[in-house]
PDB file of C-alpha atoms and ligand atoms in Angstrom:
ATOM      1  CA  MET A  19      95.173   3.346 126.417  1.00 42.00           C
ATOM      2  CA  SER A  20      97.682   1.678 123.757  1.00 40.00           C
ATOM      3  CA  SER A  21      97.986  -1.862 125.873  1.00 41.00           C
ATOM      4  CA  VAL A  22      94.356  -2.597 125.329  1.00 42.00           C
ATOM      5  CA  ALA A  23      93.755  -1.115 121.943  1.00 42.00           C
ATOM      6  CA  ALA A  24      95.548  -3.182 119.467  1.00 44.00           C
ATOM      7  CA  PRO A  25      95.068  -6.257 118.355  1.00 47.00           C
ATOM      8  CA  SER A  26      91.278  -6.149 118.458  1.00 57.00           C
ATOM      9  CA  ASP A  27      89.512  -9.199 119.982  1.00 59.00           C
ATOM     10  CA  ARG A  28      87.371 -10.963 117.409  1.00 67.00           C
ATOM     11  CA  ARG A  29      86.137 -13.925 120.032  1.00 81.00           C
ATOM     12  CA  VAL A  30      83.660 -11.603 121.734  1.00 91.00           C
ATOM     13  CA  VAL A  31      80.393 -11.152 120.073  1.00 95.00           C
ATOM     14  CA  ASN A  32      79.527  -7.538 120.573  1.00 97.00           C
ATOM     15  CA  ALA A  33      75.751  -6.449 120.032  1.00 97.00           C
ATOM     16  CA  MET A  34      75.045  -4.126 117.029  1.00 98.00           C
ATOM     17  CA  SER A  35      71.477  -1.978 116.631  1.00 98.00           C
ATOM     18  CA  ILE A  36      70.336   0.713 114.472  1.00 98.00           C
ATOM     19  CA  ASP A  37      68.112   3.314 115.301  1.00 98.00           C
ATOM     20  CA  VAL A  38      65.465   3.621 111.889  1.00 98.00           C
ATOM     21  CA  GLU A  39      64.522   7.084 111.651  1.00 98.00           C
ATOM     22  CA  ASP A  40      64.813  10.012 109.392  1.00 98.00           C
ATOM     23  CA  TYR A  41      67.455  13.140 109.934  1.00 96.00           C
ATOM     24  CA  PHE A  42      64.511  14.906 110.838  1.00 95.00           C
ATOM     25  CA  HIS A  43      62.921  12.807 113.781  1.00 96.00           C
ATOM     26  CA  VAL A  44      65.780  13.547 115.966  1.00 92.00           C
ATOM     27  CA  SER A  45      64.921  14.908 119.112  1.00 87.00           C
ATOM     28  CA  VAL A  46      66.781  17.912 119.065  1.00 85.00           C
ATOM     29  CA  PHE A  47      64.478  19.181 115.705  1.00 89.00           C
ATOM     30  CA  ASP A  48      61.195  18.431 117.761  1.00 86.00           C
ATOM     31  CA  GLY A  49      60.766  22.204 117.603  1.00 83.00           C
ATOM     32  CA  VAL A  50      62.361  22.614 113.981  1.00 89.00           C
ATOM     33  CA  VAL A  51      59.960  20.139 112.133  1.00 92.00           C
ATOM     34  CA  PRO A  52      57.110  19.971 113.980  1.00 92.00           C
ATOM     35  CA  ARG A  53      55.281  16.379 113.743  1.00 93.00           C
ATOM     36  CA  GLN A  54      52.542  17.359 111.011  1.00 93.00           C
ATOM     37  CA  GLU A  55      55.419  18.560 108.698  1.00 94.00           C
ATOM     38  CA  TRP A  56      56.909  15.148 108.941  1.00 96.00           C
ATOM     39  CA  PRO A  57      55.241  13.769 105.756  1.00 96.00           C
ATOM     40  CA  ARG A  58      56.387  16.804 103.333  1.00 96.00           C
ATOM     41  CA  MET A  59      59.694  16.052 104.341  1.00 96.00           C
ATOM     42  CA  GLU A  60      62.552  14.738 102.080  1.00 97.00           C
ATOM     43  CA  SER A  61      62.858  11.057 103.568  1.00 97.00           C
ATOM     44  CA  ARG A  62      65.942   9.366 102.758  1.00 98.00           C
ATOM     45  CA  VAL A  63      65.741   6.362 105.647  1.00 98.00           C
ATOM     46  CA  VAL A  64      65.207   3.668 103.000  1.00 98.00           C
ATOM     47  CA  ALA A  65      68.267   4.863 101.238  1.00 98.00           C
ATOM     48  CA  ASN A  66      70.659   5.264 104.120  1.00 98.00           C
ATOM     49  CA  THR A  67      69.076   2.269 105.552  1.00 98.00           C
ATOM     50  CA  THR A  68      69.938   0.005 102.742  1.00 98.00           C
ATOM     51  CA  ARG A  69      73.213   1.183 102.634  1.00 98.00           C
ATOM     52  CA  ILE A  70      73.807  -0.166 105.655  1.00 98.00           C
ATOM     53  CA  LEU A  71      72.183  -3.596 105.211  1.00 98.00           C
ATOM     54  CA  ASP A  72      74.540  -4.205 102.559  1.00 98.00           C
ATOM     55  CA  LEU A  73      77.629  -3.061 104.224  1.00 98.00           C
ATOM     56  CA  PHE A  74      76.327  -5.562 107.275  1.00 98.00           C
ATOM     57  CA  ASP A  75      75.847  -8.303 103.888  1.00 98.00           C
ATOM     58  CA  GLU A  76      79.601  -7.760 103.146  1.00 97.00           C
ATOM     59  CA  PHE A  77      80.432  -8.738 106.647  1.00 97.00           C
ATOM     60  CA  ASN A  78      77.963 -11.617 106.977  1.00 97.00           C
ATOM     61  CA  LEU A  79      76.477  -9.444 110.609  1.00 97.00           C
ATOM     62  CA  ARG A  80      73.289  -9.592 112.030  1.00 98.00           C
ATOM     63  CA  SER A  81      72.078  -6.863 113.630  1.00 98.00           C
ATOM     64  CA  THR A  82      68.827  -5.434 115.778  1.00 98.00           C
ATOM     65  CA  PHE A  83      67.055  -2.402 114.024  1.00 98.00           C
ATOM     66  CA  PHE A  84      64.874  -0.589 116.175  1.00 98.00           C
ATOM     67  CA  VAL A  85      62.824   0.702 113.665  1.00 98.00           C
ATOM     68  CA  LEU A  86      60.265   3.801 114.455  1.00 98.00           C
ATOM     69  CA  GLY A  87      56.881   3.192 113.780  1.00 98.00           C
ATOM     70  CA  TRP A  88      56.051   6.175 111.563  1.00 98.00           C
ATOM     71  CA  VAL A  89      58.798   4.868 109.252  1.00 98.00           C
ATOM     72  CA  ALA A  90      57.730   1.290 109.451  1.00 98.00           C
ATOM     73  CA  GLU A  91      53.996   2.670 108.342  1.00 98.00           C
ATOM     74  CA  ARG A  92      55.303   4.275 105.335  1.00 97.00           C
ATOM     75  CA  ASN A  93      58.142   1.998 104.155  1.00 98.00           C
ATOM     76  CA  PRO A  94      56.581  -1.570 104.880  1.00 97.00           C
ATOM     77  CA  ASP A  95      58.937  -2.905 102.227  1.00 97.00           C
ATOM     78  CA  LEU A  96      61.775  -1.532 104.296  1.00 98.00           C
ATOM     79  CA  VAL A  97      60.552  -3.601 107.382  1.00 98.00           C
ATOM     80  CA  LYS A  98      60.191  -6.981 105.162  1.00 97.00           C
ATOM     81  CA  THR A  99      63.959  -6.506 103.736  1.00 98.00           C
ATOM     82  CA  ILE A 100      65.443  -6.173 107.187  1.00 98.00           C
ATOM     83  CA  ALA A 101      63.558  -9.231 108.600  1.00 97.00           C
ATOM     84  CA  ASN A 102      64.440 -11.271 105.213  1.00 97.00           C
ATOM     85  CA  ARG A 103      67.871 -10.378 105.164  1.00 97.00           C
ATOM     86  CA  GLY A 104      67.989 -12.093 108.470  1.00 97.00           C
ATOM     87  CA  HIS A 105      67.874  -8.775 110.979  1.00 98.00           C
ATOM     88  CA  GLU A 106      65.984  -8.519 114.320  1.00 98.00           C
ATOM     89  CA  LEU A 107      63.460  -6.119 114.007  1.00 98.00           C
ATOM     90  CA  ALA A 108      62.932  -4.109 117.342  1.00 98.00           C
ATOM     91  CA  SER A 109      60.840  -1.202 118.388  1.00 98.00           C
ATOM     92  CA  HIS A 110      61.746   2.295 118.531  1.00 98.00           C
ATOM     93  CA  GLY A 111      58.185   3.306 118.936  1.00 98.00           C
ATOM     94  CA  TYR A 112      55.674   5.213 117.228  1.00 98.00           C
ATOM     95  CA  ALA A 113      56.036   8.858 116.651  1.00 97.00           C
ATOM     96  CA  HIS A 114      59.748   9.427 118.620  1.00 96.00           C
ATOM     97  CA  ARG A 115      58.358  11.197 121.628  1.00 96.00           C
ATOM     98  CA  LEU A 116      60.068  11.424 124.402  1.00 95.00           C
ATOM     99  CA  VAL A 117      58.860   8.998 127.172  1.00 95.00           C
ATOM    100  CA  TYR A 118      59.031  11.131 129.934  1.00 93.00           C
ATOM    101  CA  ASP A 119      56.572  13.857 128.118  1.00 94.00           C
ATOM    102  CA  GLN A 120      54.156  11.186 127.799  1.00 96.00           C
ATOM    103  CA  THR A 121      51.078  10.156 130.037  1.00 97.00           C
ATOM    104  CA  ARG A 122      51.410   6.517 130.485  1.00 97.00           C
ATOM    105  CA  SER A 123      48.243   6.061 128.299  1.00 98.00           C
ATOM    106  CA  ALA A 124      49.767   7.535 125.428  1.00 98.00           C
ATOM    107  CA  PHE A 125      52.898   5.510 125.451  1.00 98.00           C
ATOM    108  CA  ARG A 126      50.914   2.401 125.985  1.00 98.00           C
ATOM    109  CA  GLU A 127      49.318   3.225 122.670  1.00 98.00           C
ATOM    110  CA  ASP A 128      52.645   4.484 121.020  1.00 98.00           C
ATOM    111  CA  VAL A 129      54.307   1.319 121.783  1.00 98.00           C
ATOM    112  CA  ARG A 130      51.609  -0.794 121.207  1.00 98.00           C
ATOM    113  CA  ARG A 131      50.960   0.616 118.114  1.00 98.00           C
ATOM    114  CA  ALA A 132      54.690   0.327 116.499  1.00 98.00           C
ATOM    115  CA  LYS A 133      54.967  -3.461 117.828  1.00 98.00           C
ATOM    116  CA  ARG A 134      51.620  -4.229 115.714  1.00 98.00           C
ATOM    117  CA  LEU A 135      53.072  -2.561 112.413  1.00 97.00           C
ATOM    118  CA  LEU A 136      56.402  -4.008 113.053  1.00 98.00           C
ATOM    119  CA  GLU A 137      55.143  -7.783 113.767  1.00 98.00           C
ATOM    120  CA  ASP A 138      52.523  -7.559 110.882  1.00 96.00           C
ATOM    121  CA  GLY A 139      55.400  -6.285 108.373  1.00 93.00           C
ATOM    122  CA  CYS A 140      57.694  -9.178 109.619  1.00 91.00           C
ATOM    123  CA  GLY A 141      55.467 -11.887 110.973  1.00 93.00           C
ATOM    124  CA  ARG A 142      57.432 -12.416 113.686  1.00 94.00           C
ATOM    125  CA  PRO A 143      57.159 -11.557 117.682  1.00 97.00           C
ATOM    126  CA  VAL A 144      58.945  -8.367 118.282  1.00 98.00           C
ATOM    127  CA  ILE A 145      60.525  -8.380 121.918  1.00 98.00           C
ATOM    128  CA  GLY A 146      62.536  -5.456 122.153  1.00 98.00           C
ATOM    129  CA  TYR A 147      62.253  -1.745 122.505  1.00 98.00           C
ATOM    130  CA  ARG A 148      64.583   1.385 122.723  1.00 98.00           C
ATOM    131  CA  ALA A 149      63.054   4.761 123.921  1.00 97.00           C
ATOM    132  CA  PRO A 150      63.522   7.822 121.546  1.00 95.00           C
ATOM    133  CA  SER A 151      66.716   9.627 122.908  1.00 90.00           C
ATOM    134  CA  TYR A 152      67.128   6.981 125.908  1.00 91.00           C
ATOM    135  CA  SER A 153      64.505   8.743 127.475  1.00 91.00           C
ATOM    136  CA  ILE A 154      63.745   6.499 130.148  1.00 91.00           C
ATOM    137  CA  THR A 155      65.053   8.077 133.597  1.00 88.00           C
ATOM    138  CA  PRO A 156      64.184   8.269 137.024  1.00 85.00           C
ATOM    139  CA  ARG A 157      61.361  10.146 135.888  1.00 87.00           C
ATOM    140  CA  SER A 158      59.830   7.434 133.560  1.00 90.00           C
ATOM    141  CA  LEU A 159      60.479   3.847 135.033  1.00 91.00           C
ATOM    142  CA  TRP A 160      56.805   3.350 134.932  1.00 95.00           C
ATOM    143  CA  ALA A 161      57.431   2.625 131.429  1.00 96.00           C
ATOM    144  CA  LEU A 162      59.088  -0.753 132.074  1.00 96.00           C
ATOM    145  CA  ASP A 163      55.576  -1.861 133.434  1.00 96.00           C
ATOM    146  CA  VAL A 164      54.116  -0.774 130.054  1.00 97.00           C
ATOM    147  CA  LEU A 165      56.614  -2.425 128.118  1.00 98.00           C
ATOM    148  CA  LEU A 166      56.012  -5.886 129.951  1.00 97.00           C
ATOM    149  CA  GLU A 167      52.271  -5.249 129.989  1.00 98.00           C
ATOM    150  CA  GLU A 168      52.599  -5.009 126.008  1.00 98.00           C
ATOM    151  CA  GLY A 169      55.022  -8.072 125.627  1.00 98.00           C
ATOM    152  CA  TYR A 170      57.961  -6.330 125.345  1.00 98.00           C
ATOM    153  CA  GLU A 171      60.983  -8.928 127.254  1.00 97.00           C
ATOM    154  CA  TYR A 172      64.147  -6.366 126.829  1.00 97.00           C
ATOM    155  CA  ASP A 173      64.248  -2.892 126.842  1.00 97.00           C
ATOM    156  CA  SER A 174      67.566  -0.443 125.871  1.00 96.00           C
ATOM    157  CA  SER A 175      67.074   2.835 127.216  1.00 94.00           C
ATOM    158  CA  ILE A 176      68.753   2.995 130.363  1.00 90.00           C
ATOM    159  CA  PHE A 177      71.858   4.821 129.531  1.00 84.00           C
ATOM    160  CA  PRO A 178      73.905   5.072 132.809  1.00 82.00           C
ATOM    161  CA  ILE A 179      75.342   8.195 132.239  1.00 76.00           C
ATOM    162  CA  ARG A 180      75.224  11.890 133.061  1.00 76.00           C
ATOM    163  CA  HIS A 181      73.650  13.709 129.827  1.00 73.00           C
ATOM    164  CA  ASP A 182      71.309  16.883 129.460  1.00 72.00           C
ATOM    165  CA  ARG A 183      68.409  14.648 128.114  1.00 74.00           C
ATOM    166  CA  TYR A 184      68.861  11.229 129.500  1.00 78.00           C
ATOM    167  CA  GLY A 185      70.681   8.705 131.751  1.00 78.00           C
ATOM    168  CA  ILE A 186      70.898   6.873 134.845  1.00 78.00           C
ATOM    169  CA  PRO A 187      74.241   7.286 136.134  1.00 75.00           C
ATOM    170  CA  VAL A 188      74.101   4.843 139.052  1.00 76.00           C
ATOM    171  CA  SER A 189      72.697   2.014 136.982  1.00 80.00           C
ATOM    172  CA  ALA A 190      74.333  -1.023 135.846  1.00 83.00           C
ATOM    173  CA  ARG A 191      76.519  -0.808 132.959  1.00 83.00           C
ATOM    174  CA  ARG A 192      75.962  -4.717 131.892  1.00 86.00           C
ATOM    175  CA  PRO A 193      73.162  -6.293 130.629  1.00 90.00           C
ATOM    176  CA  TYR A 194      70.751  -6.987 134.321  1.00 90.00           C
ATOM    177  CA  ALA A 195      67.119  -7.910 134.780  1.00 91.00           C
ATOM    178  CA  ILE A 196      64.427  -5.362 136.503  1.00 89.00           C
ATOM    179  CA  GLU A 197      62.050  -7.239 138.382  1.00 90.00           C
ATOM    180  CA  ARG A 198      59.014  -5.150 138.636  1.00 90.00           C
ATOM    181  CA  THR A 199      55.582  -6.486 139.916  1.00 90.00           C
ATOM    182  CA  VAL A 200      53.753  -7.342 136.579  1.00 92.00           C
ATOM    183  CA  GLY A 201      56.992  -9.319 135.576  1.00 93.00           C
ATOM    184  CA  THR A 202      60.933  -9.161 134.599  1.00 92.00           C
ATOM    185  CA  LEU A 203      62.231  -7.205 131.930  1.00 93.00           C
ATOM    186  CA  VAL A 204      65.844  -7.395 130.636  1.00 94.00           C
ATOM    187  CA  GLU A 205      67.672  -4.308 130.650  1.00 93.00           C
ATOM    188  CA  VAL A 206      70.537  -3.738 127.577  1.00 94.00           C
ATOM    189  CA  PRO A 207      72.377  -0.559 128.389  1.00 93.00           C
ATOM    190  CA  GLY A 208      74.318   1.283 125.835  1.00 89.00           C
ATOM    191  CA  SER A 209      77.993   0.629 126.508  1.00 89.00           C
ATOM    192  CA  THR A 210      80.422   2.698 128.622  1.00 88.00           C
ATOM    193  CA  THR A 211      83.682   2.397 130.458  1.00 84.00           C
ATOM    194  CA  ARG A 212      84.795   3.389 133.644  1.00 80.00           C
ATOM    195  CA  PHE A 213      86.916   6.096 134.042  1.00 81.00           C
ATOM    196  CA  GLY A 214      87.715   7.115 137.474  1.00 81.00           C
ATOM    197  CA  PRO A 215      84.150   7.874 138.945  1.00 80.00           C
ATOM    198  CA  LEU A 216      82.602   8.402 135.591  1.00 82.00           C
ATOM    199  CA  ASN A 217      80.859   6.073 133.180  1.00 82.00           C
ATOM    200  CA  LEU A 218      81.794   7.323 129.711  1.00 82.00           C
ATOM    201  CA  PRO A 219      79.877   6.419 126.831  1.00 83.00           C
ATOM    202  CA  VAL A 220      82.226   4.354 124.174  1.00 84.00           C
ATOM    203  CA  ALA A 221      79.935   2.681 121.556  1.00 83.00           C
ATOM    204  CA  GLY A 222      77.928   4.565 119.039  1.00 87.00           C
ATOM    205  CA  GLY A 223      76.195   7.473 117.925  1.00 85.00           C
ATOM    206  CA  GLY A 224      77.633  11.069 118.203  1.00 85.00           C
ATOM    207  CA  TYR A 225      80.193   9.095 120.682  1.00 88.00           C
ATOM    208  CA  PHE A 226      81.205   7.089 117.382  1.00 94.00           C
ATOM    209  CA  ARG A 227      81.486   9.935 115.061  1.00 93.00           C
ATOM    210  CA  ILE A 228      82.211  12.931 116.727  1.00 91.00           C
ATOM    211  CA  LEU A 229      85.577  11.251 118.834  1.00 93.00           C
ATOM    212  CA  PRO A 230      88.374   9.933 117.178  1.00 94.00           C
ATOM    213  CA  TYR A 231      87.655   6.107 115.815  1.00 96.00           C
ATOM    214  CA  GLN A 232      90.310   5.203 118.364  1.00 95.00           C
ATOM    215  CA  TRP A 233      88.230   5.957 121.613  1.00 92.00           C
ATOM    216  CA  THR A 234      85.687   3.566 120.263  1.00 94.00           C
ATOM    217  CA  ARG A 235      88.031   0.671 119.305  1.00 95.00           C
ATOM    218  CA  TRP A 236      89.791   1.347 122.600  1.00 94.00           C
ATOM    219  CA  GLY A 237      86.438   1.276 124.862  1.00 93.00           C
ATOM    220  CA  ILE A 238      85.252  -1.896 123.047  1.00 95.00           C
ATOM    221  CA  ALA A 239      88.571  -3.791 123.096  1.00 94.00           C
ATOM    222  CA  ARG A 240      88.642  -2.580 126.909  1.00 92.00           C
ATOM    223  CA  LEU A 241      85.042  -4.119 127.811  1.00 92.00           C
ATOM    224  CA  ASN A 242      85.830  -7.204 125.494  1.00 93.00           C
ATOM    225  CA  ARG A 243      89.331  -7.911 126.819  1.00 93.00           C
ATOM    226  CA  LEU A 244      89.198  -6.595 130.565  1.00 90.00           C
ATOM    227  CA  GLU A 245      85.763  -7.316 131.709  1.00 87.00           C
ATOM    228  CA  GLY A 246      84.893 -10.089 129.431  1.00 90.00           C
ATOM    229  CA  ARG A 247      81.587  -8.354 128.095  1.00 91.00           C
ATOM    230  CA  ALA A 248      80.025  -7.797 124.911  1.00 94.00           C
ATOM    231  CA  ALA A 249      79.794  -3.913 123.824  1.00 95.00           C
ATOM    232  CA  ILE A 250      76.315  -3.050 122.488  1.00 95.00           C
ATOM    233  CA  PHE A 251      76.644  -0.563 119.918  1.00 96.00           C
ATOM    234  CA  TYR A 252      74.144   1.756 118.038  1.00 96.00           C
ATOM    235  CA  LEU A 253      73.940   3.789 114.991  1.00 96.00           C
ATOM    236  CA  HIS A 254      71.338   5.975 113.007  1.00 97.00           C
ATOM    237  CA  PRO A 255      70.647   5.613 109.170  1.00 98.00           C
ATOM    238  CA  TRP A 256      71.376   9.832 108.808  1.00 97.00           C
ATOM    239  CA  GLU A 257      74.719   9.188 110.566  1.00 96.00           C
ATOM    240  CA  ILE A 258      76.103   7.990 107.290  1.00 96.00           C
ATOM    241  CA  ASP A 259      74.375  10.605 105.409  1.00 97.00           C
ATOM    242  CA  PRO A 260      76.595  13.755 104.564  1.00 95.00           C
ATOM    243  CA  ASP A 261      74.233  15.044 101.914  1.00 96.00           C
ATOM    244  CA  GLN A 262      70.924  14.925 103.891  1.00 94.00           C
ATOM    245  CA  PRO A 263      69.395  18.608 103.961  1.00 94.00           C
ATOM    246  CA  ARG A 264      70.598  21.182 106.719  1.00 93.00           C
ATOM    247  CA  LEU A 265      68.015  22.068 109.110  1.00 91.00           C
ATOM    248  CA  ALA A 266      68.157  25.106 111.387  1.00 87.00           C
ATOM    249  CA  CYS A 267      69.265  24.475 115.242  1.00 85.00           C
ATOM    250  CA  GLY A 268      71.635  25.960 117.725  1.00 86.00           C
ATOM    251  CA  ARG A 269      75.380  25.508 117.607  1.00 88.00           C
ATOM    252  CA  LEU A 270      75.491  22.597 119.973  1.00 87.00           C
ATOM    253  CA  SER A 271      73.056  20.795 118.117  1.00 86.00           C
ATOM    254  CA  ARG A 272      74.405  21.535 114.924  1.00 86.00           C
ATOM    255  CA  PHE A 273      77.760  20.018 115.906  1.00 87.00           C
ATOM    256  CA  ARG A 274      76.161  16.881 117.503  1.00 87.00           C
ATOM    257  CA  HIS A 275      73.988  16.179 114.477  1.00 88.00           C
ATOM    258  CA  TYR A 276      76.253  17.088 111.678  1.00 90.00           C
ATOM    259  CA  ARG A 277      79.862  16.565 112.974  1.00 92.00           C
ATOM    260  CA  ASN A 278      82.134  13.732 110.415  1.00 92.00           C
ATOM    261  CA  LEU A 279      78.493  12.613 108.725  1.00 92.00           C
ATOM    262  CA  GLU A 280      81.233  11.913 105.896  1.00 93.00           C
ATOM    263  CA  ARG A 281      83.357  10.025 108.145  1.00 94.00           C
ATOM    264  CA  THR A 282      81.095   7.590 109.484  1.00 95.00           C
ATOM    265  CA  GLU A 283      80.529   5.266 106.753  1.00 96.00           C
ATOM    266  CA  GLU A 284      84.266   4.389 106.305  1.00 96.00           C
ATOM    267  CA  ARG A 285      84.377   4.192 110.170  1.00 96.00           C
ATOM    268  CA  LEU A 286      81.856   1.998 110.538  1.00 97.00           C
ATOM    269  CA  ARG A 287      83.436  -0.521 108.059  1.00 97.00           C
ATOM    270  CA  ARG A 288      86.814  -0.304 110.295  1.00 97.00           C
ATOM    271  CA  LEU A 289      84.634  -1.229 113.211  1.00 97.00           C
ATOM    272  CA  LEU A 290      83.066  -4.190 111.792  1.00 97.00           C
ATOM    273  CA  THR A 291      86.724  -5.309 110.423  1.00 96.00           C
ATOM    274  CA  ASP A 292      87.674  -4.876 113.877  1.00 96.00           C
ATOM    275  CA  PHE A 293      85.216  -6.511 116.085  1.00 96.00           C
ATOM    276  CA  LYS A 294      82.527  -9.086 115.903  1.00 96.00           C
ATOM    277  CA  PHE A 295      78.847  -8.152 116.338  1.00 97.00           C
ATOM    278  CA  GLY A 296      75.356 -10.125 116.404  1.00 97.00           C
ATOM    279  CA  PRO A 297      71.614  -9.021 117.075  1.00 98.00           C
ATOM    280  CA  ILE A 298      70.731  -8.114 120.814  1.00 97.00           C
ATOM    281  CA  ARG A 299      68.383 -10.727 120.948  1.00 97.00           C
ATOM    282  CA  ASP A 300      71.123 -13.225 121.006  1.00 96.00           C
ATOM    283  CA  LEU A 301      72.821 -11.421 124.115  1.00 94.00           C
ATOM    284  CA  VAL A 302      69.627 -11.652 125.715  1.00 95.00           C
ATOM    285  CA  ALA A 303      69.353 -15.053 125.126  1.00 94.00           C
ATOM    286  CA  ALA A 304      72.789 -15.779 126.381  1.00 91.00           C
ATOM    287  CA  TYR A 305      72.148 -13.721 129.224  1.00 88.00           C
ATOM    288  CA  ARG A 306      69.080 -15.864 130.316  1.00 85.00           C
ATOM    289  CA  SER A 307      70.493 -19.005 129.551  1.00 83.00           C
ATOM    290  CA  GLU A 308      73.578 -17.960 131.955  1.00 78.00           C
ATOM    291  CA  PHE A 309      71.368 -16.687 134.851  1.00 70.00           C
ATOM    292  CA  SER A 310      68.715 -18.633 134.309  1.00 63.00           C
ATOM    293  CA  ALA A 311      69.308 -20.067 137.664  1.00 51.00           C
ATOM    294  CA  ALA A 312      70.274 -16.927 139.597  1.00 52.00           C
ATOM    295  CA  PRO A 313      69.108 -13.895 137.523  1.00 52.00           C
ATOM    296  CA  VAL A 314      71.243 -11.319 138.197  1.00 54.00           C
ATOM    297  CA  THR A 315      69.287  -8.188 139.234  1.00 57.00           C
ATOM    298  CA  ALA A 316      70.461  -4.713 139.722  1.00 58.00           C
ATOM    299  CA  PRO A 317      67.194  -2.848 141.297  1.00 54.00           C
ATOM    300  CA  LEU A 318      67.214   0.541 140.102  1.00 57.00           C
ATOM    301  CA  PRO A 319      67.126   3.298 142.593  1.00 49.00           C
ATOM    302  CA  TYR A 320      63.366   4.525 142.959  1.00 42.00           C
ATOM    303  CA  LEU A 321      63.849   7.433 145.142  1.00 33.00           C
ATOM    304  CA  TRP A 322      65.678  10.212 143.693  1.00 32.00           C
TER     305      TRP A 322
HETATM  306 ZN1  LIG B  29      65.798   8.113 117.686  1.00 96.16          ZN
END
């Protein structure tokens, strides 16, 4: 591990992304806080996102913010602030429903509503989408067609790992083009490192918060140096909020959601010191110009 762990490489520009939602929107709490209760919950998303924006300003960093439509609708000033501070606004859908639990028409309505809210808020086109809990899987590949039809240009929802709720373990580990009959979507998967036959997540969320920081540092350095690729990092505003109300849940969910909340902001600061980051749209633009003559396509396995 140590041979690529230090010093870190600041020549590669990695991609930073924040999924802007509140602590009670997280999929593991679906059965704990029903949607009709959401308006009555204490909202902490604006304060937490503002702290992240301030930290990014400190490092002169531009990021992508995948904002939940439900949050955008109630906090239009937050949407404007994110855009005015130079960041990319992208869509996390409207109601945080898992893609494979929705019908095609319900999904279309959800992503259309979120896109419209965000575009009205920032006055610019929104081209990126990330599904709640990375829920584009072999069961919901039809969603890619809907995204294209609704004007999205890239997706960041297909994690090339094995997980109990998401993932297509054999899908590509780098940005790639997915050709569908209705068009071509650029897929920007969350970052992994190869470990024997496995792809292990190295860049964000619980993997960043729960595992020691060295895991992320090693993984991103390895991607940057050995593979010459940018990492795609992700985090949620609630992950830097140790004072959020505790919700009832099982032991595994409690561990996944609450572990190390008090350490994550400082850890994020270390990450921003060690590596360079930009928004996903820059990575997509670079990918497009690099492969404009002969796009690298990675057809997904349609038969499972
Ligand atoms: Zn989410």
